[in-house]
Short mmCIF file of C-alpha atoms and ligand atoms in Angstrom, two decimals:
data_model
loop_
_atom_site.label_atom_id
_atom_site.label_comp_id
_atom_site.label_asym_id
_atom_site.label_seq_id
_atom_site.Cartn_x
_atom_site.Cartn_y
_atom_site.Cartn_z
CA MET A 15 -3.64 8.08 13.11
CA LYS A 16 -6.24 6.78 15.30
CA LEU A 17 -8.57 4.22 14.75
CA TYR A 18 -11.71 2.79 16.11
CA ASN A 19 -12.90 -0.81 16.73
CA LEU A 20 -16.05 -1.28 14.51
CA LYS A 21 -17.70 -3.71 17.12
CA ASP A 22 -16.81 -1.46 20.00
CA THR A 23 -16.66 2.40 19.06
CA THR A 24 -14.73 2.81 22.46
CA GLU A 25 -11.72 1.19 21.69
CA ILE A 26 -9.56 3.58 19.89
CA VAL A 27 -5.98 2.66 19.13
CA THR A 28 -3.08 4.21 17.21
CA PHE A 29 -2.12 3.04 13.81
CA SER A 30 0.81 0.79 15.36
CA GLN A 31 -1.56 -0.72 17.92
CA ALA A 32 -3.65 -1.58 14.94
CA VAL A 33 -0.82 -3.04 13.11
CA GLN A 34 0.30 -5.18 16.01
CA LEU A 35 -3.24 -6.33 17.06
CA GLY A 36 -4.71 -6.89 14.03
CA LEU A 37 -8.16 -7.18 15.22
CA GLY A 38 -9.88 -5.33 18.30
CA ASN A 39 -12.10 -6.49 21.05
CA ASN A 40 -15.18 -9.12 20.32
CA GLN A 41 -12.88 -9.39 16.76
CA GLY A 42 -13.74 -6.23 15.64
CA LEU A 43 -12.27 -4.33 12.95
CA PHE A 44 -10.10 -1.14 13.22
CA PHE A 45 -11.37 1.68 11.25
CA PRO A 46 -9.68 5.07 10.70
CA LYS A 47 -11.39 7.80 12.68
CA LYS A 48 -10.25 10.64 10.19
CA LEU A 49 -10.91 9.87 6.65
CA PRO A 50 -8.60 12.20 5.35
CA ILE A 51 -9.33 14.15 1.93
CA ILE A 52 -6.95 15.31 -0.98
CA LYS A 53 -7.75 18.76 -2.48
CA SER A 54 -8.70 18.49 -5.88
CA SER A 55 -6.34 21.10 -7.18
CA ASP A 56 -3.42 18.75 -5.52
CA LEU A 57 -4.45 15.90 -7.22
CA GLU A 58 -2.89 16.51 -10.48
CA LYS A 59 0.52 16.94 -8.71
CA ILE A 60 0.13 13.84 -6.72
CA LEU A 61 -0.40 11.64 -9.92
CA ASP A 62 2.63 13.19 -11.23
CA MET A 63 4.92 11.64 -8.63
CA ASP A 64 6.51 8.42 -9.05
CA PHE A 65 4.86 5.22 -7.42
CA ILE A 66 7.09 4.87 -4.31
CA TYR A 67 6.76 8.59 -3.60
CA ARG A 68 3.31 8.84 -4.09
CA SER A 69 2.70 5.81 -2.22
CA THR A 70 4.36 7.27 0.92
CA PHE A 71 2.77 10.49 0.29
CA VAL A 72 -0.88 8.64 0.40
CA LEU A 73 -0.19 6.52 3.43
CA SER A 74 1.19 9.51 5.25
CA MET A 75 -2.25 11.07 4.72
CA PHE A 76 -3.44 8.48 6.64
CA ILE A 77 -0.55 7.32 9.30
CA GLY A 78 0.55 10.99 9.92
CA ASN A 79 3.14 11.82 12.29
CA GLU A 80 3.24 8.31 13.71
CA ILE A 81 6.17 7.14 11.22
CA PRO A 82 8.39 9.80 10.08
CA PHE A 83 7.82 10.82 6.23
CA ASP A 84 11.66 9.24 5.48
CA GLU A 85 11.05 6.18 7.51
CA LEU A 86 7.96 5.55 5.73
CA GLU A 87 9.27 5.96 2.50
CA LYS A 88 11.96 3.60 3.47
CA ILE A 89 9.32 0.99 4.56
CA VAL A 90 7.83 1.61 1.32
CA ARG A 91 10.46 1.27 -0.75
CA ARG A 92 11.24 -2.07 0.55
CA SER A 93 8.01 -3.29 0.37
CA PHE A 94 7.30 -2.44 -3.21
CA SER A 95 10.68 -3.29 -4.28
CA PHE A 96 9.46 -4.83 -7.61
CA SER A 97 8.00 -4.01 -10.60
CA SER A 98 4.94 -1.68 -10.31
CA PRO A 99 1.67 -2.55 -11.74
CA LYS A 100 0.79 -2.10 -15.17
CA ILE A 101 -2.31 -1.14 -17.41
CA ARG A 102 -2.83 -3.59 -20.08
CA THR A 103 -5.33 -2.00 -22.94
CA LEU A 104 -7.61 -4.50 -24.21
CA ASN A 105 -9.59 -2.37 -26.40
CA GLN A 106 -11.01 1.24 -26.81
CA ASN A 107 -12.67 1.46 -23.26
CA VAL A 108 -11.53 -1.55 -21.15
CA SER A 109 -8.07 -2.67 -19.67
CA CYS A 110 -6.59 -4.69 -17.10
CA PHE A 111 -4.61 -3.21 -14.40
CA GLU A 112 -1.93 -6.17 -13.51
CA LEU A 113 -1.16 -6.21 -10.11
CA PHE A 114 0.70 -9.52 -10.05
CA HIS A 115 4.27 -8.46 -11.01
CA GLY A 116 5.72 -9.05 -7.46
CA PRO A 117 7.49 -12.20 -5.86
CA THR A 118 4.47 -14.27 -5.30
CA LEU A 119 2.76 -13.02 -8.35
CA ALA A 120 -0.43 -11.79 -6.95
CA PHE A 121 -1.67 -8.44 -5.77
CA LYS A 122 -1.39 -9.54 -2.15
CA ASP A 123 2.30 -9.00 -2.22
CA PHE A 124 1.70 -5.21 -1.75
CA GLY A 125 -0.17 -5.53 1.45
CA ALA A 126 1.97 -8.39 3.13
CA ARG A 127 4.94 -6.87 2.19
CA PHE A 128 3.86 -3.35 3.62
CA MET A 129 2.74 -5.17 6.77
CA ALA A 130 6.08 -7.33 7.37
CA GLN A 131 8.28 -4.25 6.88
CA THR A 132 6.07 -2.02 8.97
CA LEU A 133 5.75 -4.69 11.74
CA SER A 134 9.82 -5.23 11.59
CA TYR A 135 9.96 -1.36 11.73
CA LEU A 136 7.72 -1.05 14.95
CA ASN A 137 9.20 -4.15 16.61
CA LYS A 138 12.73 -2.78 16.07
CA LYS A 139 12.05 -0.53 18.80
CA ASN A 140 10.77 -3.01 21.50
CA SER A 141 12.32 -6.25 19.95
CA LYS A 142 9.35 -8.27 21.04
CA ARG A 143 8.71 -11.79 19.23
CA VAL A 144 5.54 -12.39 17.60
CA THR A 145 3.86 -14.78 15.74
CA VAL A 146 1.80 -14.28 12.55
CA LEU A 147 -1.06 -16.80 12.25
CA THR A 148 -2.80 -16.36 9.18
CA ALA A 149 -5.58 -18.42 7.02
CA THR A 150 -5.38 -18.46 3.28
CA SER A 151 -7.30 -19.48 0.40
CA GLY A 152 -4.19 -19.44 -1.63
CA ASP A 153 -2.42 -16.18 -2.38
CA THR A 154 -2.45 -14.63 1.03
CA GLY A 155 -0.38 -17.65 2.06
CA ALA A 156 2.40 -17.17 -0.44
CA ALA A 157 2.36 -13.65 0.07
CA VAL A 158 2.73 -13.54 3.47
CA ALA A 159 5.24 -16.10 3.56
CA HIS A 160 7.64 -14.56 1.29
CA ALA A 161 7.14 -11.21 2.76
CA PHE A 162 8.06 -12.40 6.24
CA TYR A 163 10.64 -14.96 5.30
CA LEU A 164 13.92 -14.96 7.46
CA MET A 165 12.80 -12.05 9.18
CA ASP A 166 14.35 -11.73 12.49
CA ASN A 167 11.76 -12.41 15.51
CA VAL A 168 8.68 -13.34 13.69
CA LYS A 169 7.51 -16.70 13.33
CA VAL A 170 4.66 -17.40 10.74
CA VAL A 171 1.90 -20.09 10.62
CA ILE A 172 -0.23 -20.45 7.74
CA LEU A 173 -3.73 -22.39 7.49
CA TYR A 174 -5.04 -23.45 4.38
CA PRO A 175 -7.65 -25.83 3.11
CA LYS A 176 -6.17 -28.88 1.97
CA GLY A 177 -6.43 -29.74 -1.59
CA LYS A 178 -8.61 -26.47 -2.25
CA ILE A 179 -5.56 -24.48 -3.46
CA SER A 180 -3.65 -25.30 -6.60
CA ALA A 181 -0.63 -27.53 -6.52
CA LEU A 182 1.47 -24.70 -7.57
CA GLN A 183 0.01 -22.24 -5.08
CA GLU A 184 1.14 -24.59 -2.63
CA LYS A 185 4.80 -25.25 -3.73
CA LEU A 186 4.85 -21.63 -3.70
CA PHE A 187 4.83 -21.13 0.30
CA CYS A 188 4.78 -24.72 1.80
CA THR A 189 8.30 -25.21 0.47
CA LEU A 190 10.12 -22.47 2.44
CA GLY A 191 10.84 -23.50 6.12
CA ASN A 192 12.76 -21.82 8.49
CA ASN A 193 10.42 -19.36 10.22
CA ILE A 194 7.79 -20.25 7.96
CA GLN A 195 5.15 -23.14 9.05
CA THR A 196 2.44 -24.33 6.97
CA ILE A 197 -0.47 -26.51 8.14
CA SER A 198 -3.42 -28.03 5.74
CA ILE A 199 -6.71 -28.50 7.27
CA ASN A 200 -9.10 -31.17 6.44
CA GLY A 201 -11.88 -28.70 5.65
CA SER A 202 -12.67 -25.17 3.87
CA PHE A 203 -11.46 -21.61 4.15
CA ASP A 204 -13.97 -20.61 6.31
CA ASP A 205 -12.86 -23.66 8.54
CA CYS A 206 -9.34 -22.17 8.72
CA GLN A 207 -10.27 -18.49 9.61
CA ASP A 208 -12.23 -19.82 12.34
CA LEU A 209 -9.55 -21.65 13.73
CA VAL A 210 -7.70 -18.33 13.47
CA LYS A 211 -10.58 -16.64 15.35
CA LYS A 212 -10.52 -18.98 17.96
CA ALA A 213 -6.74 -18.48 18.46
CA PHE A 214 -7.17 -14.77 18.83
CA ASN A 215 -9.73 -15.42 21.46
CA ASP A 216 -7.45 -17.54 23.24
CA LYS A 217 -6.36 -15.29 26.20
CA TYR A 218 -3.17 -17.38 26.80
CA LEU A 219 -1.97 -17.64 23.18
CA ARG A 220 -2.58 -14.06 22.96
CA LYS A 221 -0.55 -12.96 25.86
CA ASN A 222 2.41 -15.35 25.62
CA TYR A 223 2.93 -15.90 21.61
CA GLY A 224 2.53 -12.03 20.36
CA LEU A 225 -0.36 -13.68 18.04
CA ASN A 226 -0.74 -11.12 15.12
CA SER A 227 -2.81 -12.04 11.89
CA ALA A 228 -1.83 -10.85 8.56
CA ASN A 229 -4.97 -11.40 6.90
CA SER A 230 -6.45 -8.80 5.26
CA ILE A 231 -8.10 -7.39 8.38
CA ASN A 232 -4.90 -5.74 9.43
CA ILE A 233 -5.48 -2.06 8.41
CA SER A 234 -1.45 -1.85 7.11
CA ARG A 235 -2.83 -4.01 4.09
CA ILE A 236 -5.66 -2.32 3.46
CA LEU A 237 -3.81 1.04 3.29
CA ALA A 238 -1.04 -0.32 1.26
CA GLN A 239 -3.46 -1.32 -1.65
CA VAL A 240 -5.14 2.14 -1.73
CA CYS A 241 -1.65 3.16 -3.36
CA TYR A 242 -2.10 1.15 -6.54
CA TYR A 243 -5.61 2.92 -7.40
CA PHE A 244 -3.77 6.08 -7.68
CA GLU A 245 -1.06 4.17 -9.65
CA ALA A 246 -3.76 2.81 -12.02
CA PHE A 247 -5.36 6.31 -12.41
CA SER A 248 -1.97 7.93 -13.29
CA GLN A 249 -1.15 5.41 -15.91
CA LEU A 250 -4.35 6.39 -17.90
CA PRO A 251 -4.58 9.13 -20.38
CA LYS A 252 -6.73 11.88 -19.25
CA LYS A 253 -9.61 11.35 -21.73
CA ASN A 254 -10.22 7.85 -19.93
CA ARG A 255 -9.95 9.21 -16.49
CA GLN A 256 -13.32 10.62 -16.76
CA LYS A 257 -16.45 7.98 -15.51
CA LEU A 258 -13.88 5.38 -14.41
CA ILE A 259 -15.45 2.23 -13.36
CA ILE A 260 -13.13 -0.42 -11.49
CA SER A 261 -14.67 -4.03 -11.39
CA VAL A 262 -12.82 -5.92 -8.28
CA PRO A 263 -12.98 -9.56 -8.12
CA CYS A 264 -13.81 -10.09 -4.48
CA GLY A 265 -13.28 -12.80 -1.49
CA ASN A 266 -12.51 -10.97 1.58
CA PHE A 267 -13.23 -7.52 0.33
CA GLY A 268 -10.03 -5.98 1.37
CA ASN A 269 -9.12 -5.07 -2.19
CA LEU A 270 -12.75 -3.30 -2.78
CA THR A 271 -12.35 -1.77 0.57
CA ALA A 272 -8.72 0.00 -0.37
CA GLY A 273 -10.53 1.12 -3.71
CA LEU A 274 -13.01 2.84 -1.94
CA LEU A 275 -10.92 4.52 0.61
CA ALA A 276 -8.77 5.81 -2.65
CA LYS A 277 -11.96 7.21 -3.78
CA SER A 278 -12.96 8.67 -0.24
CA LEU A 279 -9.48 10.55 -0.44
CA GLY A 280 -10.67 11.88 -3.61
CA LEU A 281 -9.50 9.89 -6.23
CA PRO A 282 -12.45 10.66 -8.75
CA ILE A 283 -13.39 7.18 -9.41
CA LYS A 284 -16.88 7.01 -10.46
CA SER A 285 -17.98 3.52 -9.42
CA PHE A 286 -16.91 -0.26 -8.36
CA ILE A 287 -18.07 -3.32 -9.32
CA ALA A 288 -18.03 -5.93 -6.50
CA ALA A 289 -17.49 -9.33 -8.52
CA THR A 290 -17.71 -12.51 -6.62
CA ASN A 291 -18.00 -16.26 -7.83
CA ALA A 292 -20.68 -18.63 -6.67
CA ASN A 293 -19.87 -17.76 -3.18
CA ASP A 294 -22.38 -14.81 -3.48
CA THR A 295 -23.15 -13.83 0.11
CA VAL A 296 -22.51 -10.15 -0.73
CA PRO A 297 -24.39 -10.05 -4.34
CA ARG A 298 -27.61 -11.73 -2.66
CA PHE A 299 -27.31 -9.47 0.48
CA LEU A 300 -27.19 -6.29 -2.26
CA LEU A 301 -30.36 -7.57 -3.55
CA ASN A 302 -32.28 -8.30 -0.62
CA LYS A 303 -30.51 -7.07 2.26
CA LYS A 304 -30.59 -10.19 4.14
CA TRP A 305 -27.07 -11.34 5.08
CA LYS A 306 -27.19 -15.12 4.44
CA PRO A 307 -23.65 -16.98 4.11
CA LYS A 308 -24.02 -19.94 2.64
CA LYS A 309 -21.69 -22.93 2.93
CA THR A 310 -18.68 -22.16 0.73
CA VAL A 311 -18.12 -24.24 -2.46
CA SER A 312 -15.20 -24.78 -4.46
CA THR A 313 -14.64 -22.90 -7.41
CA ILE A 314 -11.86 -22.24 -10.18
CA SER A 315 -11.06 -18.80 -8.75
CA ASN A 316 -10.55 -20.59 -5.30
CA ALA A 317 -8.82 -17.15 -3.85
CA MET A 318 -12.19 -15.79 -3.85
CA ASP A 319 -14.06 -18.96 -2.29
CA ILE A 320 -15.18 -17.26 1.12
CA SER A 321 -18.71 -16.79 2.13
CA GLN A 322 -18.10 -14.91 5.00
CA PRO A 323 -15.91 -11.82 3.77
CA ASN A 324 -14.02 -10.30 6.69
CA ASN A 325 -13.73 -6.62 5.37
CA TRP A 326 -17.48 -6.21 4.69
CA PRO A 327 -18.19 -4.34 7.54
CA ARG A 328 -15.43 -1.93 6.66
CA VAL A 329 -17.23 -1.55 3.17
CA GLU A 330 -20.46 -0.64 4.91
CA GLU A 331 -18.49 1.91 7.32
CA ILE A 332 -16.94 3.65 4.26
CA PHE A 333 -20.39 3.94 2.76
CA ARG A 334 -22.00 5.28 5.97
CA ARG A 335 -19.03 7.91 6.72
CA LYS A 336 -19.03 9.21 3.07
CA LYS A 337 -22.94 9.16 2.98
CA TRP A 338 -22.43 7.32 -0.30
CA SER A 339 -25.56 5.39 -1.58
CA MET A 340 -24.94 1.29 -1.54
CA THR A 341 -27.12 1.57 -4.73
CA SER A 342 -23.89 3.12 -6.48
CA LEU A 343 -21.89 -0.32 -5.96
CA GLY A 344 -22.36 -2.40 -8.70
CA PHE A 345 -22.21 -6.17 -7.85
CA GLY A 346 -22.64 -9.92 -9.53
CA SER A 347 -21.53 -13.47 -9.27
CA VAL A 348 -20.07 -15.38 -11.94
CA SER A 349 -20.29 -19.18 -12.58
CA ASP A 350 -17.16 -21.55 -13.11
CA ILE A 351 -18.70 -21.98 -16.50
CA GLU A 352 -18.91 -18.35 -17.16
CA THR A 353 -15.63 -17.79 -15.72
CA LYS A 354 -14.23 -20.16 -18.61
CA LYS A 355 -16.14 -18.82 -21.19
CA ASN A 356 -14.47 -15.46 -20.38
CA ILE A 357 -11.03 -16.60 -20.26
CA LYS A 358 -11.83 -17.81 -23.88
CA GLU A 359 -12.92 -14.42 -24.96
CA LEU A 360 -10.04 -12.58 -23.29
CA TYR A 361 -7.85 -14.73 -25.04
CA SER A 362 -9.57 -14.31 -28.19
CA LEU A 363 -8.58 -10.55 -27.43
CA ASN A 364 -5.14 -11.51 -27.25
CA TYR A 365 -5.05 -11.48 -23.51
CA THR A 366 -3.96 -14.67 -21.42
CA SER A 367 -5.88 -14.17 -18.39
CA GLU A 368 -6.95 -16.36 -15.12
CA PRO A 369 -10.29 -17.00 -13.28
CA HIS A 370 -10.15 -14.30 -10.91
CA ALA A 371 -9.98 -11.38 -13.38
CA ALA A 372 -11.99 -13.17 -15.85
CA ILE A 373 -15.20 -12.60 -13.46
CA ALA A 374 -14.26 -9.01 -12.98
CA TYR A 375 -13.92 -8.68 -16.59
CA LYS A 376 -17.24 -10.56 -17.46
CA LEU A 377 -19.34 -8.13 -15.00
CA LEU A 378 -17.53 -4.99 -16.26
CA LYS A 379 -18.17 -5.71 -19.53
CA GLU A 380 -22.09 -6.39 -18.82
CA LYS A 381 -22.54 -3.14 -16.89
CA ILE A 382 -20.04 -0.41 -18.57
CA ARG A 383 -22.12 1.73 -20.57
CA ASP A 384 -21.17 4.22 -23.33
CA HIS A 385 -18.83 6.90 -22.44
CA GLU A 386 -17.74 5.21 -19.38
CA TYR A 387 -14.22 3.68 -19.08
CA GLY A 388 -13.62 0.42 -17.42
CA ILE A 389 -10.57 -1.42 -15.60
CA PHE A 390 -10.61 -4.79 -14.26
CA LEU A 391 -7.98 -6.23 -11.61
CA GLY A 392 -5.56 -8.47 -12.82
CA THR A 393 -5.35 -9.90 -9.30
CA ALA A 394 -3.13 -12.85 -10.13
CA HIS A 395 -0.35 -14.06 -13.00
CA PRO A 396 -2.22 -16.82 -15.16
CA ALA A 397 0.32 -19.08 -14.22
CA LYS A 398 -0.67 -19.50 -10.70
CA PHE A 399 -3.89 -21.20 -12.26
CA LYS A 400 -2.11 -22.92 -14.92
CA THR A 401 -4.06 -26.13 -14.70
CA VAL A 402 -7.48 -24.58 -15.34
CA VAL A 403 -5.78 -22.13 -17.67
CA ASP A 404 -4.37 -24.50 -19.77
CA GLU A 405 -7.43 -26.79 -20.19
CA VAL A 406 -9.59 -23.98 -20.83
CA LEU A 407 -7.52 -22.45 -23.61
CA ASN A 408 -5.52 -25.63 -24.76
CA ILE A 409 -2.41 -24.18 -24.24
CA SER A 410 0.57 -24.92 -22.26
CA LEU A 411 1.66 -21.73 -20.11
CA SER A 412 5.42 -21.43 -19.27
CA LEU A 413 6.18 -20.95 -15.80
CA PRO A 414 7.66 -17.72 -14.75
CA LYS A 415 10.92 -18.09 -12.44
CA GLU A 416 8.96 -17.54 -9.48
CA LEU A 417 7.14 -20.61 -9.79
CA ALA A 418 9.64 -22.87 -11.74
CA SER A 419 12.08 -22.26 -8.91
CA ARG A 420 9.67 -23.96 -6.21
CA GLU A 421 8.02 -26.58 -8.72
CA LYS A 422 10.01 -29.58 -7.71
CA SER A 423 10.91 -28.32 -3.88
CA ILE A 424 9.23 -30.67 -1.33
CA LEU A 425 6.06 -29.72 0.74
CA LEU A 426 6.72 -29.09 4.13
CA SER A 427 3.15 -28.82 5.43
CA LYS A 428 1.55 -30.71 8.48
CA ASN A 429 -2.00 -31.52 8.12
CA ILE A 430 -4.59 -31.71 10.73
CA ASN A 431 -8.44 -31.72 11.35
CA PRO A 432 -10.24 -28.33 11.88
CA ASP A 433 -10.07 -28.93 15.35
CA PHE A 434 -8.45 -25.68 17.61
CA ILE A 435 -7.07 -28.03 20.52
CA LEU A 436 -4.90 -29.39 17.59
CA LEU A 437 -3.88 -26.35 16.21
CA LYS A 438 -2.94 -25.08 20.10
CA ASN A 439 -0.87 -27.88 20.65
CA ILE A 440 1.17 -27.21 17.31
CA LEU A 441 1.51 -23.43 18.47
CA LEU A 442 2.50 -24.30 22.15
CA ASN A 443 5.17 -27.00 21.37
CA GLN A 444 7.14 -25.15 18.83
C1 LIG B 506 -7.16 -12.80 -2.55
C2 LIG B 506 -7.62 -12.73 -4.30
C3 LIG B 506 -8.86 -12.12 -4.34
C4 LIG B 506 -9.73 -11.44 -3.23
O1 LIG B 506 -9.30 -10.27 -2.75
P1 LIG B 506 -9.97 -9.71 -1.43
O2 LIG B 506 -9.29 -8.74 -1.12
O3 LIG B 506 -9.94 -11.10 -0.30
O4 LIG B 506 -11.44 -9.46 -1.95
C5 LIG B 506 -9.09 -12.12 -5.81
N1 LIG B 506 -8.31 -12.61 -6.73
C6 LIG B 506 -6.73 -13.15 -6.35
C7 LIG B 506 -6.02 -13.83 -7.22
C8 LIG B 506 -6.94 -13.50 -4.62
O5 LIG B 506 -5.60 -13.97 -4.49
#
């Protein structure tokens, strides 16, 4: 598989290189040179495969013979070693696709675990030490930490905005220790992302520390997520596969990128809705064509508190390459007040949800037309956002074992100001 750098199209790399580098020159994102297509006559056969085999098949369409099929299947089996995602039907024409049955209860387990297993496979060949440096607005940290926990030759450093992720989220990944180091930053998620970028621009660090970012800029994470769009489709009754709309709660726009790649492969999804919270850089851009990020604001859907979404250039590139019109992309931004209302509404439909999915649900409901079928993505388990969900619904959610087992553990994070020199010192002194 060959990929080019969106900021410097003369930089061409292999899949292995793209996974190991994360970002290219000038912090450009890698993008597949060839967008493979599944023949529509093969689609049914592919949808009938089981999740692991089908996912291997889909991934191999992109990756090609760089990783032999049977090796790739092993990687996929180890990565998706938890119960597969599930469609939950809410009414005649709407369902939630639950992606949160992994070890850290969010969809990010798919991408993070596939990336970890792929890196481990690639590193076996050259037994290099790598440092995975990543910024998180919540769920990435947990998914990445658990995906790499106790892995040989990998040190993980995770930055997150202090006080801006839920206490339980923090417990889930800042209590592991061992090869996982967590640092809370006195600032926003964008400040954390900025520090990561600076580290990647630092030639000395990059050379000597085998720096890698596990953020959704890493192509392996995006490709892994393509797989579950096929799974969603396969779980739908045939009559609901026509005119399918998928509403995606967006932060860094990795999940939407994956959905669009699934469509580009030939999965007949009619359209997507890009749903954001008050951090609405993309909805405003789609409305008036001006890219004007504002200061990030904190919301109850904190995994989406991002005003400079990293993956947006990939979204644009897919539309450009496929010659699709951007006007086919639905979009909108949802306030905290509206989000809470929709958590309540979902509860009245017998479905306990959480802020991120509720945002996607709200916009789906608004935009879906007669004869269309809609899916909104359930990106996290409601218990991960227990404080808000309990308060809004006046209930007390019980904690799933993944969270309950960490609730009382001690936080091991360091705390620093958003200052690159401080971060560099920590990285150099470990
Ligand atoms: C990360 C995250 C999102 C946003 O996904 P992107 O791929 O960054 O757009 C949405 N919901 C939850 C719960 C998340 O953890």
